[in-house]
Amino acid sequence: MDISVSATRAKVAEHAYRIRRNALLMGEVQGQGYIAQALDIADVLATAYFHAMRYRPEDPAWEERDRFLLSNGHYAIALYAALIEAGIVPQEELETYGSDDSRLPMSGMASYTPGMEMSGGSLGQGLTIAVGRALGLKRKGSKSFVYTLFSDGELDEGAVWEGLMSAAHHKLDNMIAIVDVNNQQADGPSSQVMAFEPLTEKMQAFGWFTQRVNGNDLDAVIAAFDAARNHPEPKPRMIIADTLMGCGVPFLEAREKNHFIRVEANEWQLALEALEAGRNK
Amino acid sequence: MIASIAGEGQRTQAAPFGHALVKLAAERPEIVGMTADLAKYTDLHIFAQAYPDRFYQMGMAEQLLMGAAAGFAHEGAMPFVTTYAVFATRRAYDFMHQTIAEDDLNVKIACALPGLTTGYGPSHQAAEDLALMRAMPGMMVIDPCDALDIEQMVPAVAEHKGPVYMRLLRGQVPLVLDEYDYKFELGKAKLVRDGRDVLVISSGIMTMRALEVAKALAADSVDVGVLHVPTIKPLDVSTILREAGRSGRLVVVAENHTTIGGLGEAVATALLSAGVTPQFRQIALPDAFLDAGALPTLHDRYGISTETMSARIKGWLG
């Protein structure tokens, strides 16, 4: 590995660590949160915010920014952790997570939070909004990308497939979608709730330039983002990220997998310590 | 030619929405047109022909249509989106609610086949669209009467910042309001015709019917006034209270919509809340899945034709 790649990886890894840490601290504030998802998607968010995307922390509505749409609004805790790390949301607001009058409500809402581009929560809507944004950006002659993060569970929603089909039809090469495949949704493993494989073949058949990576392998994630941005064909770009619920905190990784894991009051500190212990591995 | 709601021999104007939008788009470069495989059936094809590079075909996918319109509006465009009222309000309600209304986006939703304007049966009859759209926070709701109303409504809704749901009459659209001293104003009810005995408060095509009823009943020396309420939400409560509060008149609310949740209930709430209690009657569609069939037959069957409406009002006067 050459020095610049190695330096990039080290920088993104440090931010990923701090995003996980922010998420755990917010979880502790409320005693709950979609922590396992925040830990699994931290490497993707770190790559997006500290390698791939253009934005100005002091001006979240900067016209030239890349847009990041969080379709799965219940991952808000993960995105807040990234927005805090990116300096878009002040560090001190971390302690307000989920509290009355906070700008960081439990489910992501555009009108509440700087840097939040859409209101998620009702699942399966992100890609449809992204299609309109991508069309709008093209109409303006903008070079910005529209990133959309959604979850494997959202593949149950028909509107996702409407969005997938139309993005290819309209040749939206300014769209980069990331599916978080952690194979967990509310009623159990996603693949059992509604079988979605073979996902790569489906996305390719829908006309997307598709890569499938281990979403917790930073080198692979960084390379996938680079390839997505630089792909030469006039196609939308898909990154399927297979992730590990609870990634970075071994005792949470090992916990029986549920959509909303139980974290006991005394475990938040243990989780922070476990995360710290694995920091430079 | 697509089926028209115009009566035989009635004066009409072709595709007033499409032509008004083309005219407005010349001055407003932010306007784009979007549809879910119904451009030809919502008069948006007129816009598509004039501005092919500002027209976006989203396919037969109403959720995508609304979500994409929201995304487009986020990027500074003013999308005029079209489909049928049933598909917008029933299939894509959550998308209008969450992606458009909650973020107060500048999306104008124009929906054809409102109320009972097709004989295709409940799959295509939007008998409850006003109830659904009135219930959505932040959504302006408009039910125009004729070609003149639509022509004037289009620039007016573009001036308004925020989401608008408007019912759309398409194809050969009746032209009636030009005979009266009338001008569409967003949010305003207009007394189109005054009358001593009855006040019909109406929206949409029922204003056209009410004016026909007024002419018919004049022969029987019954004097019918017509208050046209094209903006259902927000409701012009002060004008409604002023006109309905004039003593001695039977107040009849007439709408091309189910009795539940439309103009009738909105007016009743406004009147009762203000302590204004005239004799009150509703002419509206029943709370039922309506029949398929020929439109004139159905309008008779459900009491929204000129003849049935005239007879009922005469009956109420005793």
Coordinates of C-alpha atoms in Angstrom, one line a residue:
Chain A
M1 CA 0.0 0.0 0.0
D2 CA 1.5 3.4 -0.9
I3 CA 1.9 6.1 1.6
S4 CA -1.0 8.3 0.5
V5 CA -3.5 5.4 0.5
S6 CA -2.3 4.4 3.9
A7 CA -2.6 8.0 5.2
T8 CA -6.1 8.2 3.9
R9 CA -7.1 5.0 5.5
A10 CA -5.6 6.1 8.9
K11 CA -7.5 9.4 8.7
V12 CA -10.8 7.8 7.8
A13 CA -10.3 5.1 10.5
E14 CA -9.8 7.6 13.2
H15 CA -13.0 9.4 12.1
A16 CA -14.9 6.1 12.0
Y17 CA -13.7 5.4 15.6
R18 CA -14.9 8.9 16.7
I19 CA -18.3 8.4 14.9
R20 CA -18.8 5.2 16.8
R21 CA -17.8 6.9 20.0
N22 CA -20.2 9.8 19.4
A23 CA -23.0 7.3 18.7
L24 CA -22.4 5.4 21.9
L25 CA -22.3 8.6 23.9
M26 CA -25.7 9.6 22.4
G27 CA -27.1 6.2 23.1
E28 CA -26.1 6.6 26.7
V29 CA -27.9 9.9 27.0
Q30 CA -31.2 8.2 26.2
G31 CA -30.3 4.7 27.4
Q32 CA -31.2 3.4 24.0
G33 CA -30.9 4.0 20.3
Y34 CA -30.2 2.1 17.1
I35 CA -26.6 1.5 18.3
A36 CA -25.9 -1.7 16.5
Q37 CA -26.7 0.0 13.1
A38 CA -24.7 3.1 14.0
L39 CA -21.7 0.9 14.7
D40 CA -22.1 -1.1 11.5
I41 CA -22.4 1.9 9.2
A42 CA -19.7 4.1 10.8
D43 CA -17.1 3.1 8.2
V44 CA -19.3 4.0 5.4
L45 CA -20.2 7.3 7.0
A46 CA -16.6 8.1 7.8
T47 CA -15.7 7.4 4.2
A48 CA -18.5 9.6 2.9
Y49 CA -17.8 12.6 5.1
F50 CA -14.0 12.4 5.4
H51 CA -13.0 11.1 2.0
A52 CA -15.7 11.4 -0.7
M53 CA -18.0 14.3 -0.1
R54 CA -17.7 18.0 -0.7
Y55 CA -19.3 20.2 2.0
R56 CA -18.6 23.2 4.2
P57 CA -19.2 22.5 7.9
E58 CA -20.0 26.2 8.5
D59 CA -22.5 26.3 5.6
P60 CA -24.6 23.1 5.5
A61 CA -26.7 24.5 2.6
W62 CA -23.7 25.4 0.5
E63 CA -25.0 25.0 -3.1
E64 CA -21.9 23.2 -4.4
R65 CA -22.1 20.5 -1.6
D66 CA -22.7 16.8 -2.3
R67 CA -26.1 15.8 -0.9
F68 CA -26.4 13.0 1.6
L69 CA -29.9 11.6 2.0
L70 CA -30.6 9.3 5.0
S71 CA -33.6 7.2 3.8
N72 CA -33.6 5.0 6.9
G73 CA -34.5 7.8 9.4
H74 CA -33.9 5.5 12.4
Y75 CA -30.2 5.6 11.6
A76 CA -30.3 9.2 12.6
I77 CA -28.1 8.5 15.6
A78 CA -25.4 7.3 13.2
L79 CA -25.7 10.4 10.9
Y80 CA -25.7 12.8 13.9
A81 CA -22.5 11.1 15.1
A82 CA -21.0 11.9 11.7
L83 CA -22.4 15.4 11.5
I84 CA -20.9 16.2 14.9
E85 CA -17.6 14.7 13.8
A86 CA -17.7 16.7 10.6
G87 CA -18.3 19.9 12.6
I88 CA -21.8 20.5 11.0
V89 CA -23.5 20.0 14.3
P90 CA -21.7 21.3 17.4
Q91 CA -20.2 18.7 19.7
E92 CA -22.0 20.0 22.8
E93 CA -25.4 19.2 21.2
L94 CA -24.5 15.5 21.5
E95 CA -25.9 15.6 25.0
T96 CA -29.3 16.8 23.8
Y97 CA -29.9 13.7 21.6
G98 CA -33.6 12.7 21.7
S99 CA -34.5 15.3 24.3
D100 CA -37.3 17.9 24.1
D101 CA -36.5 20.8 21.8
S102 CA -33.3 19.1 20.6
R103 CA -32.2 19.5 17.0
L104 CA -31.3 15.8 17.2
P105 CA -34.6 13.9 17.4
M106 CA -34.7 10.1 17.5
S107 CA -35.7 9.8 13.9
G108 CA -34.0 12.0 11.2
M109 CA -35.9 15.1 10.1
A110 CA -34.7 17.7 7.6
S111 CA -36.3 20.6 9.4
Y112 CA -34.6 19.9 12.7
T113 CA -31.0 19.2 11.9
P114 CA -28.3 21.1 9.9
G115 CA -27.0 18.7 7.3
M116 CA -30.0 16.4 7.3
E117 CA -31.3 16.6 3.7
M118 CA -34.6 14.6 4.1
S119 CA -37.0 13.4 6.7
G120 CA -36.8 9.6 6.8
G121 CA -38.7 7.3 9.1
S122 CA -41.4 6.3 6.6
L123 CA -39.1 3.8 4.9
G124 CA -38.4 3.4 1.2
Q125 CA -38.7 7.1 0.2
G126 CA -35.0 8.2 0.0
L127 CA -34.3 6.9 -3.5
T128 CA -37.4 8.7 -4.9
I129 CA -36.3 12.0 -3.5
A130 CA -32.8 11.4 -4.7
V131 CA -34.0 10.9 -8.2
G132 CA -35.7 14.3 -8.1
R133 CA -32.6 15.9 -6.6
A134 CA -30.3 14.3 -9.2
L135 CA -32.6 15.6 -12.0
G136 CA -32.7 19.0 -10.4
L137 CA -28.9 19.2 -10.0
K138 CA -28.4 18.1 -13.7
R139 CA -30.9 20.8 -14.7
K140 CA -28.8 23.4 -12.9
G141 CA -25.6 22.1 -14.5
S142 CA -24.3 21.1 -11.0
K143 CA -21.4 18.7 -10.5
S144 CA -22.6 17.6 -7.1
F145 CA -23.4 14.0 -6.3
V146 CA -26.5 12.8 -4.5
Y147 CA -25.6 10.0 -2.0
T148 CA -28.5 8.0 -0.5
L149 CA -28.1 5.5 2.3
F150 CA -30.9 2.9 2.7
S151 CA -31.1 -0.4 4.4
D152 CA -31.7 -3.9 3.2
G153 CA -35.1 -3.9 5.0
E154 CA -36.2 -1.0 2.8
L155 CA -35.9 -3.3 -0.2
D156 CA -39.3 -4.6 0.9
E157 CA -40.8 -1.2 -0.1
G158 CA -42.0 -1.0 -3.7
A159 CA -41.0 2.6 -4.0
V160 CA -37.4 1.6 -3.7
W161 CA -37.7 -0.3 -7.0
E162 CA -39.5 2.6 -8.6
G163 CA -36.5 4.8 -7.7
L164 CA -34.0 2.2 -8.9
M165 CA -35.7 1.8 -12.2
S166 CA -36.1 5.5 -12.9
A167 CA -32.5 6.4 -11.9
A168 CA -31.3 4.2 -14.6
H169 CA -33.9 5.3 -17.1
H170 CA -32.9 9.0 -16.6
K171 CA -29.2 8.0 -16.7
L172 CA -28.5 9.6 -13.3
D173 CA -24.8 9.2 -13.1
N174 CA -24.8 11.8 -10.3
M175 CA -26.5 9.3 -7.9
I176 CA -24.5 7.1 -5.6
A177 CA -26.7 4.8 -3.5
I178 CA -25.5 2.7 -0.6
V179 CA -27.5 -0.3 0.8
D180 CA -26.6 -1.3 4.3
V181 CA -26.9 -5.1 4.3
N182 CA -26.8 -6.1 7.9
N183 CA -29.6 -8.6 7.4
Q184 CA -31.6 -7.4 10.4
Q185 CA -35.0 -5.7 10.4
A186 CA -37.8 -5.3 12.9
D187 CA -39.3 -8.8 12.7
G188 CA -36.0 -10.7 12.2
P189 CA -33.3 -11.4 9.6
S190 CA -34.1 -9.4 6.4
S191 CA -33.5 -12.4 4.2
Q192 CA -36.3 -14.2 6.1
V193 CA -38.7 -11.3 6.3
M194 CA -38.5 -10.9 2.6
A195 CA -35.8 -12.6 0.5
F196 CA -33.8 -10.0 -1.4
E197 CA -30.8 -11.9 -2.9
P198 CA -29.2 -12.0 -5.3
L199 CA -28.8 -8.3 -4.8
T200 CA -25.8 -7.6 -7.0
E201 CA -27.4 -9.2 -10.0
K202 CA -30.7 -7.4 -9.3
M203 CA -29.0 -4.0 -9.1
Q204 CA -27.0 -4.7 -12.3
A205 CA -30.1 -5.8 -14.1
F206 CA -31.8 -2.6 -13.1
G207 CA -29.0 -0.7 -14.9
W208 CA -26.8 0.4 -12.0
F209 CA -23.0 0.2 -11.9
T210 CA -22.8 -2.1 -8.8
Q211 CA -20.1 -3.0 -6.4
R212 CA -20.5 -5.3 -3.4
V213 CA -18.0 -4.8 -0.5
N214 CA -17.5 -5.7 3.1
G215 CA -18.8 -2.4 4.6
N216 CA -16.5 -2.7 7.6
D217 CA -13.3 -3.1 5.5
L218 CA -12.2 0.5 5.2
D219 CA -9.9 -0.1 2.2
A220 CA -12.7 -1.8 0.3
V221 CA -15.2 0.9 1.2
I222 CA -12.8 3.8 0.2
A223 CA -12.1 2.0 -3.1
A224 CA -15.8 1.5 -3.8
F225 CA -16.6 5.2 -3.2
D226 CA -13.7 6.2 -5.5
A227 CA -14.9 3.8 -8.2
A228 CA -18.4 5.0 -7.9
R229 CA -17.5 8.6 -8.3
N230 CA -15.1 7.9 -11.2
H231 CA -17.2 5.4 -13.1
P232 CA -17.2 6.5 -16.8
E233 CA -20.6 5.2 -17.9
P234 CA -23.8 7.3 -17.7
K235 CA -25.4 5.1 -15.0
P236 CA -26.3 5.5 -11.4
R237 CA -23.9 3.9 -9.0
M238 CA -24.6 1.4 -6.3
I239 CA -22.5 0.2 -3.3
I240 CA -23.9 -2.8 -1.5
A241 CA -22.2 -2.8 1.9
D242 CA -22.3 -6.0 3.9
T243 CA -22.0 -4.9 7.5
L244 CA -21.7 -6.3 10.9
M245 CA -24.2 -5.2 13.5
G246 CA -22.4 -3.7 16.5
C247 CA -19.1 -3.6 14.6
G248 CA -16.2 -2.3 16.8
V249 CA -17.7 -3.5 20.1
P250 CA -17.1 -7.2 20.3
F251 CA -19.7 -8.0 23.0
L252 CA -22.3 -6.2 21.0
E253 CA -21.3 -7.9 17.8
A254 CA -21.8 -11.2 19.6
R255 CA -25.1 -10.3 21.1
E256 CA -28.1 -12.1 19.7
K257 CA -29.0 -10.1 16.7
N258 CA -32.0 -8.0 17.0
H259 CA -33.1 -4.9 15.2
F260 CA -33.1 -2.9 18.4
I261 CA -30.5 -4.4 20.8
R262 CA -30.7 -4.1 24.5
V263 CA -27.8 -2.3 26.1
E264 CA -27.8 -2.3 29.9
A265 CA -27.1 0.9 31.8
N266 CA -23.7 -0.4 33.0
E267 CA -22.7 -1.5 29.5
W268 CA -22.3 1.9 27.8
Q269 CA -19.0 2.5 29.6
L270 CA -17.9 -1.1 28.8
A271 CA -18.8 -0.5 25.2
L272 CA -16.7 2.7 25.0
E273 CA -13.8 0.9 26.6
A274 CA -14.1 -2.1 24.2
L275 CA -14.3 0.4 21.2
E276 CA -11.2 2.2 22.5
A277 CA -9.4 -1.1 23.0
G278 CA -9.9 -2.0 19.3
R279 CA -9.1 1.5 18.1
N280 CA -5.8 0.9 16.4
K281 CA -6.3 -2.6 15.2
Chain B
M1 CA -60.9 12.4 -27.9
I2 CA -61.1 11.8 -24.2
A3 CA -64.5 11.9 -22.4
S4 CA -65.6 15.3 -21.3
I5 CA -67.8 16.5 -18.5
A6 CA -69.2 19.2 -20.7
G7 CA -72.9 19.0 -21.5
E8 CA -74.1 18.9 -25.1
G9 CA -73.8 22.3 -26.8
Q10 CA -72.0 23.7 -23.8
R11 CA -69.2 26.2 -24.5
T12 CA -65.8 24.7 -23.8
Q13 CA -62.2 25.5 -24.0
A14 CA -59.5 22.9 -24.8
A15 CA -56.9 22.0 -22.2
P16 CA -56.9 25.2 -20.2
F17 CA -54.4 23.8 -17.7
G18 CA -51.9 22.9 -20.3
H19 CA -52.1 26.2 -22.1
A20 CA -52.0 28.2 -18.9
L21 CA -48.9 26.3 -17.7
V22 CA -47.1 26.9 -21.0
K23 CA -47.9 30.6 -20.8
L24 CA -46.6 30.8 -17.2
A25 CA -43.5 28.7 -17.9
A26 CA -42.3 31.4 -20.3
E27 CA -41.9 33.8 -17.4
R28 CA -40.9 31.2 -14.8
P29 CA -37.9 29.1 -15.8
E30 CA -38.0 27.2 -12.5
I31 CA -41.3 25.4 -13.6
V32 CA -40.9 21.8 -14.6
G33 CA -43.7 19.4 -15.6
M34 CA -43.8 15.8 -14.2
T35 CA -46.3 13.1 -14.7
A36 CA -46.9 9.4 -14.0
D37 CA -47.8 8.1 -17.5
L38 CA -50.7 10.5 -17.8
A39 CA -49.4 13.5 -19.7
K40 CA -52.0 13.1 -22.5
Y41 CA -54.8 12.6 -20.0
T42 CA -54.0 15.6 -17.7
D43 CA -53.3 18.1 -20.5
L44 CA -49.6 18.2 -19.5
H45 CA -48.8 17.1 -23.1
I46 CA -49.3 20.7 -24.1
F47 CA -46.5 21.7 -21.8
A48 CA -44.4 18.7 -22.9
Q49 CA -44.7 19.8 -26.5
A50 CA -43.8 23.4 -25.8
Y51 CA -41.0 22.5 -23.3
P52 CA -39.7 19.0 -24.0
D53 CA -36.5 19.6 -21.9
R54 CA -38.6 20.7 -18.9
F55 CA -40.9 17.7 -19.0
Y56 CA -40.1 14.6 -17.0
Q57 CA -41.8 11.3 -17.5
M58 CA -41.7 9.3 -14.3
G59 CA -43.6 6.3 -15.5
M60 CA -46.7 4.7 -13.8
A61 CA -45.2 5.2 -10.4
E62 CA -47.0 7.8 -8.2
Q63 CA -44.9 7.4 -5.1
L64 CA -41.8 8.0 -7.2
L65 CA -43.6 11.0 -8.9
M66 CA -44.2 12.7 -5.5
G67 CA -40.8 11.8 -4.0
A68 CA -39.0 13.0 -7.1
A69 CA -41.0 16.2 -7.2
A70 CA -39.9 16.8 -3.6
G71 CA -36.3 16.3 -4.6
F72 CA -36.6 18.6 -7.6
A73 CA -38.2 21.3 -5.4
H74 CA -35.4 20.9 -2.9
E75 CA -33.1 21.9 -5.7
G76 CA -35.1 25.1 -6.5
A77 CA -37.5 23.9 -9.2
M78 CA -41.2 24.4 -9.1
P79 CA -42.6 21.1 -10.2
F80 CA -46.2 20.9 -11.5
V81 CA -47.0 17.2 -11.2
T82 CA -50.0 15.5 -12.7
T83 CA -51.8 12.2 -12.4
Y84 CA -55.4 11.2 -11.6
A85 CA -56.8 12.2 -8.2
V86 CA -57.3 8.7 -7.0
F87 CA -53.7 7.7 -7.7
A88 CA -52.2 10.8 -6.1
T89 CA -54.3 10.7 -3.0
R90 CA -54.7 7.0 -2.4
R91 CA -51.4 5.5 -3.6
A92 CA -49.0 8.3 -2.8
Y93 CA -50.5 9.9 0.3
D94 CA -47.5 9.2 2.5
F95 CA -45.1 10.6 -0.1
M96 CA -47.1 13.8 -0.4
H97 CA -47.3 14.0 3.4
Q98 CA -43.7 13.2 4.3
T99 CA -41.6 14.3 1.3
I100 CA -43.6 17.3 0.1
A101 CA -45.9 18.8 2.9
E102 CA -43.7 18.2 5.9
D103 CA -40.8 20.1 4.2
D104 CA -43.2 22.8 2.9
L105 CA -41.9 22.3 -0.6
N106 CA -43.1 24.3 -3.6
V107 CA -44.8 21.4 -5.5
K108 CA -48.1 21.9 -7.3
I109 CA -50.1 18.7 -7.6
A110 CA -52.8 18.9 -10.4
C111 CA -55.1 15.9 -10.4
A112 CA -57.6 14.9 -13.1
L113 CA -60.9 13.0 -12.6
P114 CA -61.9 14.6 -9.3
G115 CA -65.0 13.4 -7.5
L116 CA -67.5 11.8 -9.9
T117 CA -66.1 12.9 -13.3
T118 CA -65.7 9.4 -14.8
G119 CA -67.9 6.4 -15.1
Y120 CA -65.0 4.0 -14.7
G121 CA -66.1 3.0 -11.2
P122 CA -64.4 3.3 -7.8
S123 CA -60.9 2.6 -9.2
H124 CA -61.0 6.0 -11.0
Q125 CA -63.6 7.9 -8.9
A126 CA -61.9 10.2 -6.4
A127 CA -64.9 10.8 -4.1
E128 CA -62.8 11.4 -1.0
D129 CA -59.8 13.3 -2.3
L130 CA -60.7 16.6 -0.7
A131 CA -61.1 14.9 2.7
L132 CA -57.7 13.3 2.5
M133 CA -56.0 16.4 1.2
R134 CA -57.7 18.8 3.7
A135 CA -56.4 16.6 6.5
M136 CA -52.8 17.0 5.4
P137 CA -51.0 19.8 7.3
G138 CA -49.7 22.6 5.2
M139 CA -51.5 21.6 2.0
M140 CA -53.5 24.2 0.1
V141 CA -56.5 22.6 -1.6
I142 CA -58.3 24.0 -4.7
D143 CA -61.4 22.8 -6.6
P144 CA -61.9 25.0 -9.7
C145 CA -65.1 25.2 -11.6
D146 CA -64.3 25.8 -15.2
A147 CA -61.8 26.7 -17.9
L148 CA -61.6 30.3 -16.7
D149 CA -61.0 29.3 -13.1
I150 CA -58.2 26.9 -14.1
E151 CA -56.6 29.5 -16.4
Q152 CA -56.4 32.0 -13.5
M153 CA -55.6 29.4 -10.9
V154 CA -52.3 28.3 -12.5
P155 CA -50.4 31.6 -12.1
A156 CA -52.0 32.2 -8.7
V157 CA -50.7 28.9 -7.3
A158 CA -47.3 29.6 -8.7
E159 CA -47.2 32.8 -6.7
H160 CA -48.1 30.9 -3.5
K161 CA -45.0 29.5 -1.8
G162 CA -45.7 26.0 -0.6
P163 CA -47.5 22.8 -1.6
V164 CA -50.9 22.9 -3.4
Y165 CA -53.3 20.2 -4.3
M166 CA -55.6 21.2 -7.2
R167 CA -58.4 19.4 -8.8
L168 CA -58.1 19.4 -12.6
L169 CA -60.7 19.4 -15.3
R170 CA -59.0 18.3 -18.5
G171 CA -59.8 18.0 -22.2
Q172 CA -62.8 20.1 -23.4
V173 CA -63.5 22.0 -20.2
P174 CA -66.8 23.9 -19.8
L175 CA -66.5 27.7 -19.8
V176 CA -69.2 29.4 -17.7
L177 CA -67.8 31.9 -15.3
D178 CA -66.9 34.4 -18.0
E179 CA -70.6 35.3 -18.1
Y180 CA -70.3 36.6 -14.6
D181 CA -68.2 39.3 -13.0
Y182 CA -65.7 36.8 -11.7
K183 CA -62.0 36.5 -11.1
F184 CA -60.2 33.7 -9.3
E185 CA -58.4 34.8 -6.2
L186 CA -56.4 32.3 -4.1
G187 CA -58.1 31.8 -0.8
K188 CA -61.2 33.8 -1.6
A189 CA -64.8 32.7 -1.9
K190 CA -66.7 34.7 -4.5
L191 CA -70.4 35.5 -4.7
V192 CA -71.0 34.8 -8.3
R193 CA -74.7 35.5 -8.2
D194 CA -76.9 36.9 -5.4
G195 CA -80.3 35.5 -4.5
R196 CA -83.0 36.0 -1.8
D197 CA -84.3 32.5 -1.1
V198 CA -81.4 30.1 -1.3
L199 CA -77.6 30.4 -0.9
V200 CA -75.7 27.6 -2.6
I201 CA -72.1 27.4 -1.3
S202 CA -70.2 25.3 -3.8
S203 CA -66.9 24.3 -5.3
G204 CA -65.7 22.8 -8.5
I205 CA -68.2 21.7 -11.2
M206 CA -71.0 22.0 -8.6
T207 CA -70.7 25.8 -9.0
M208 CA -71.5 25.3 -12.6
R209 CA -74.5 23.2 -11.6
A210 CA -75.6 25.7 -9.0
L211 CA -75.7 28.5 -11.7
E212 CA -77.8 26.2 -13.9
V213 CA -80.1 25.5 -11.0
A214 CA -80.4 29.2 -10.3
K215 CA -81.5 29.8 -13.9
A216 CA -83.9 26.9 -13.8
L217 CA -85.5 27.9 -10.5
A218 CA -85.8 31.5 -11.5
A219 CA -88.7 30.3 -13.7
D220 CA -90.4 29.2 -10.5
S221 CA -89.7 32.5 -8.8
V222 CA -87.1 31.0 -6.6
D223 CA -84.1 33.3 -6.2
V224 CA -80.9 31.3 -5.8
G225 CA -77.5 32.9 -4.9
V226 CA -74.3 31.1 -5.6
L227 CA -71.1 31.5 -3.5
H228 CA -68.2 29.8 -5.3
V229 CA -65.5 28.5 -3.0
P230 CA -62.6 27.3 -5.2
T231 CA -60.1 27.3 -2.3
I232 CA -61.3 24.6 0.1
K233 CA -58.3 25.0 2.4
P234 CA -57.6 27.5 3.8
L235 CA -61.3 28.3 3.8
D236 CA -62.5 31.9 3.3
V237 CA -64.5 31.7 6.6
S238 CA -65.3 35.5 6.8
T239 CA -67.1 35.6 3.4
I240 CA -68.9 32.3 4.1
L241 CA -70.1 33.7 7.5
R242 CA -71.1 37.0 6.0
E243 CA -73.2 35.4 3.2
A244 CA -74.6 32.5 5.2
G245 CA -75.4 34.8 8.1
R246 CA -77.8 36.9 6.0
S247 CA -81.2 35.8 7.5
G248 CA -83.9 33.8 5.9
R249 CA -82.0 31.9 3.3
L250 CA -81.7 28.2 3.0
V251 CA -78.0 27.3 2.9
V252 CA -77.1 24.4 0.6
V253 CA -73.5 23.2 0.3
A254 CA -73.0 21.4 -3.0
E255 CA -69.8 19.5 -3.8
N256 CA -68.6 16.8 -6.1
H257 CA -67.3 14.8 -3.2
T258 CA -68.5 12.5 -0.5
T259 CA -70.5 14.0 2.4
I260 CA -67.6 13.2 4.6
G261 CA -64.7 15.6 5.1
G262 CA -65.2 17.9 2.2
L263 CA -66.6 21.4 1.7
G264 CA -69.9 20.6 3.5
E265 CA -68.3 19.6 6.7
A266 CA -65.8 22.5 6.5
V267 CA -68.6 25.0 6.1
A268 CA -70.7 23.4 8.8
T269 CA -67.9 23.6 11.3
A270 CA -67.2 27.2 10.4
L271 CA -70.9 28.2 10.8
L272 CA -71.4 26.3 14.1
S273 CA -68.1 27.6 15.5
A274 CA -69.3 31.2 14.8
G275 CA -72.8 30.6 16.1
V276 CA -74.4 31.0 12.7
T277 CA -77.2 28.5 12.3
P278 CA -79.1 28.8 9.0
Q279 CA -81.2 26.0 7.7
F280 CA -78.5 23.8 6.3
R281 CA -78.5 21.1 3.6
Q282 CA -75.8 19.1 1.9
I283 CA -75.7 18.0 -1.8
A284 CA -72.8 15.6 -2.1
L285 CA -71.9 12.0 -3.1
P286 CA -72.9 9.2 -0.7
D287 CA -70.5 7.4 1.6
A288 CA -70.4 4.5 -0.8
F289 CA -68.4 2.9 -3.6
L290 CA -70.1 4.5 -6.6
D291 CA -71.4 2.7 -9.6
A292 CA -69.8 2.5 -13.0
G293 CA -71.8 3.8 -16.0
A294 CA -72.5 6.8 -18.1
L295 CA -71.7 10.0 -16.4
P296 CA -75.0 11.8 -16.9
T297 CA -76.8 8.7 -15.5
L298 CA -74.5 8.7 -12.5
H299 CA -74.9 12.4 -11.9
D300 CA -78.7 11.9 -11.8
R301 CA -78.4 8.8 -9.7
Y302 CA -76.3 10.5 -7.0
G303 CA -78.1 13.9 -7.1
I304 CA -75.5 16.2 -8.6
S305 CA -77.1 16.8 -12.0
T306 CA -78.9 20.1 -12.5
E307 CA -82.3 18.5 -12.6
T308 CA -82.0 16.4 -9.4
M309 CA -80.4 19.3 -7.6
S310 CA -83.2 21.7 -8.6
A311 CA -85.8 19.2 -7.5
R312 CA -84.2 18.6 -4.1
I313 CA -83.8 22.3 -3.4
K314 CA -87.5 23.0 -4.3
G315 CA -88.5 20.1 -2.0
W316 CA -86.5 21.6 0.9
L317 CA -88.2 25.0 0.3
G318 CA -91.6 23.2 0.7

